[in-house]
Amino acid sequence: MTESTIQLQEYKSEIKSTWCPGCGDFAVLNGLQNALKTLQLKPWAITIVSGIGCSSNLPHFLSTYGFHSIHGRAIPVATGIKLANPELTVIAAGGDGDGYGIGVGHFIHAMRRNLDITYIVMNNQIYGLTTGQASPTSEKEMVTKSTPEGVIENPINPISLALAAGATFIARGFSGDAKGLAVLFQKGIEHKGFALIDVLSPCVTYNKINTYDWFRQRVYSLEKEGHDPSSLTAAWGVANSWPNLDQKRDRIPLGVFFQRSDIPTYEDLEPALRKGPPVRQPLGLANPEALLEEFR
Ligand SMILES: Cc1ncc(C[n+]2csc(CCOP(=O)(O)OP(=O)(O)O)c2C)c(N)n1
Ligand code: SF4
Ligand SMILES: [Mg+2]
């Protein structure tokens, strides 16, 4: 018997989103549902884990398994799920505040471990849910609720950070191009290892600077300009081109910056997984007496 094709509708949940009309996160949702359909992944074999923020509401709107965790903790929860059952496709998702602010430590360690998870960051350069405070990616001098005289810090460059931390798939997408997002998500999910997809996803309510038009005037395709994602040196060059200390040079590259597929994943190396997924092991200890003996 041949298996029937999974339709796009089957990846959608019945919950309607509360995002503002025009929010960039709609394109991320649409792109992700299309990527899952293209890959024909079974909704019950996928878990999407998020933190807290407007963007972190994403798992509610898909029919896959989901875990809406706490602020900055999408990655550790996703790590636990992946290690308990490496057969699942595990996707972490959230905002720039969630992933590059409060959760940045987890982000760095997951990348150096090369866990086989996909991390989608909806980067709107602001805290949306808490009504417009500066985030780690807010532009310098941007006036926000928490910076009435303008941001005085330099923004984090998530692409350079990911390169330095050892991520093996690093890409940037834009919510003005939902089809392009679907392709990047598909590649990231197919990649065996840690995949970061930073998405420029405008907050139409609280970020009046980095709008769709602002991005459209600046973005360009790495692929069309002949970038070679297998070259670490080339990746550093384009990664550091935006954001950078010289704010006037703002041509913004989109696409895959870097990909390397010959590095073992954390799951490949973890001795505890040699017997197979822990979820398939019998519950309890094989020899509790031996363990108790240690404490006598
Ligand atoms: C420990 C903790 N600190 C602070 C908050 C308040 N808080 C909720 S969401 C958020 C920031 C959200 O920004 P981001 O992750 O960029 O998501 P967005 O809403 O922009 O999509 C903050 C500071 C919280 N919920 N928990
Ligand atoms: S406040 Fe901004 S990030 Fe949140 S739903 Fe509205 S547009 Fe999207
Ligand atoms: Mg944000």
PDB file of N, CA, C and O and ligand atoms in Angstrom, residues 18-20 23 25 54 124 128-129 202-206, ligand 2:
ATOM      1  N   THR A  18      -2.800  35.400  17.296  1.00  0.00           N
ATOM      2  CA  THR A  18      -3.152  36.715  17.844  1.00  0.00           C
ATOM      3  C   THR A  18      -2.138  37.767  17.392  1.00  0.00           C
ATOM      4  O   THR A  18      -2.094  38.867  17.929  1.00  0.00           O
ATOM      5  N   TRP A  19      -1.300  37.410  16.418  1.00  0.00           N
ATOM      6  CA  TRP A  19      -0.311  38.378  15.934  1.00  0.00           C
ATOM      7  C   TRP A  19      -1.016  39.568  15.270  1.00  0.00           C
ATOM      8  O   TRP A  19      -2.096  39.426  14.673  1.00  0.00           O
ATOM      9  N   CYS A  20      -0.371  40.749  15.329  1.00  0.00           N
ATOM     10  CA  CYS A  20      -0.930  41.932  14.673  1.00  0.00           C
ATOM     11  C   CYS A  20      -0.980  41.690  13.160  1.00  0.00           C
ATOM     12  O   CYS A  20      -0.064  41.064  12.613  1.00  0.00           O
ATOM     13  N   CYS A  23       2.306  41.320  10.830  1.00  0.00           N
ATOM     14  CA  CYS A  23       3.489  40.856  11.581  1.00  0.00           C
ATOM     15  C   CYS A  23       4.301  39.886  10.713  1.00  0.00           C
ATOM     16  O   CYS A  23       3.742  38.997  10.053  1.00  0.00           O
ATOM     17  N   ASP A  25       5.920  37.412  11.497  1.00  0.00           N
ATOM     18  CA  ASP A  25       5.884  36.015  11.947  1.00  0.00           C
ATOM     19  C   ASP A  25       4.885  35.155  11.158  1.00  0.00           C
ATOM     20  O   ASP A  25       5.028  33.933  11.101  1.00  0.00           O
ATOM     21  N   CYS A  54       6.067  37.245  21.326  1.00  0.00           N
ATOM     22  CA  CYS A  54       5.038  37.095  20.281  1.00  0.00           C
ATOM     23  C   CYS A  54       5.419  35.916  19.394  1.00  0.00           C
ATOM     24  O   CYS A  54       4.604  35.031  19.106  1.00  0.00           O
ATOM     25  N   ASN A 124      13.019  40.629  15.117  1.00  0.00           N
ATOM     26  CA  ASN A 124      12.368  41.897  14.764  1.00  0.00           C
ATOM     27  C   ASN A 124      13.073  43.087  15.406  1.00  0.00           C
ATOM     28  O   ASN A 124      12.578  44.197  15.396  1.00  0.00           O
ATOM     29  N   GLY A 128       8.731  42.538  21.240  1.00  0.00           N
ATOM     30  CA  GLY A 128       7.369  42.822  20.785  1.00  0.00           C
ATOM     31  C   GLY A 128       6.338  42.605  21.880  1.00  0.00           C
ATOM     32  O   GLY A 128       5.566  43.502  22.213  1.00  0.00           O
ATOM     33  N   LEU A 129       6.379  41.429  22.488  1.00  0.00           N
ATOM     34  CA  LEU A 129       5.319  41.058  23.449  1.00  0.00           C
ATOM     35  C   LEU A 129       5.213  42.039  24.610  1.00  0.00           C
ATOM     36  O   LEU A 129       4.125  42.355  25.069  1.00  0.00           O
ATOM     37  N   PRO A 202       9.740  41.692  10.457  1.00  0.00           N
ATOM     38  CA  PRO A 202       9.358  43.000  10.991  1.00  0.00           C
ATOM     39  C   PRO A 202       8.214  42.983  12.020  1.00  0.00           C
ATOM     40  O   PRO A 202       7.207  42.294  11.841  1.00  0.00           O
ATOM     41  N   CYS A 203       8.414  43.753  13.083  1.00  0.00           N
ATOM     42  CA  CYS A 203       7.345  44.022  14.051  1.00  0.00           C
ATOM     43  C   CYS A 203       6.713  45.324  13.592  1.00  0.00           C
ATOM     44  O   CYS A 203       7.308  46.404  13.737  1.00  0.00           O
ATOM     45  N   VAL A 204       5.522  45.220  13.002  1.00  0.00           N
ATOM     46  CA  VAL A 204       4.905  46.414  12.387  1.00  0.00           C
ATOM     47  C   VAL A 204       4.350  47.381  13.437  1.00  0.00           C
ATOM     48  O   VAL A 204       4.036  48.519  13.124  1.00  0.00           O
ATOM     49  N   THR A 205       4.253  46.927  14.689  1.00  0.00           N
ATOM     50  CA  THR A 205       3.654  47.761  15.733  1.00  0.00           C
ATOM     51  C   THR A 205       4.708  48.559  16.524  1.00  0.00           C
ATOM     52  O   THR A 205       4.507  49.733  16.817  1.00  0.00           O
ATOM     53  N   TYR A 206       5.831  47.924  16.848  1.00  0.00           N
ATOM     54  CA  TYR A 206       6.791  48.598  17.735  1.00  0.00           C
ATOM     55  C   TYR A 206       8.133  48.932  17.103  1.00  0.00           C
ATOM     56  O   TYR A 206       8.954  49.593  17.733  1.00  0.00           O
TER      57      TYR A 206
HETATM   58  S1  SF4 B   2       3.702  43.345  18.561  1.00  0.00           S
HETATM   59 FE1  SF4 B   2       5.088  43.127  16.800  1.00  0.00          FE
HETATM   60  S2  SF4 B   2       5.992  41.085  16.999  1.00  0.00           S
HETATM   61 FE2  SF4 B   2       4.150  41.153  18.302  1.00  0.00          FE
HETATM   62  S3  SF4 B   2       2.493  40.347  17.005  1.00  0.00           S
HETATM   63 FE3  SF4 B   2       2.485  42.581  16.812  1.00  0.00          FE
HETATM   64  S4  SF4 B   2       3.750  42.990  15.001  1.00  0.00           S
HETATM   65 FE4  SF4 B   2       4.212  40.899  15.647  1.00  0.00          FE
END
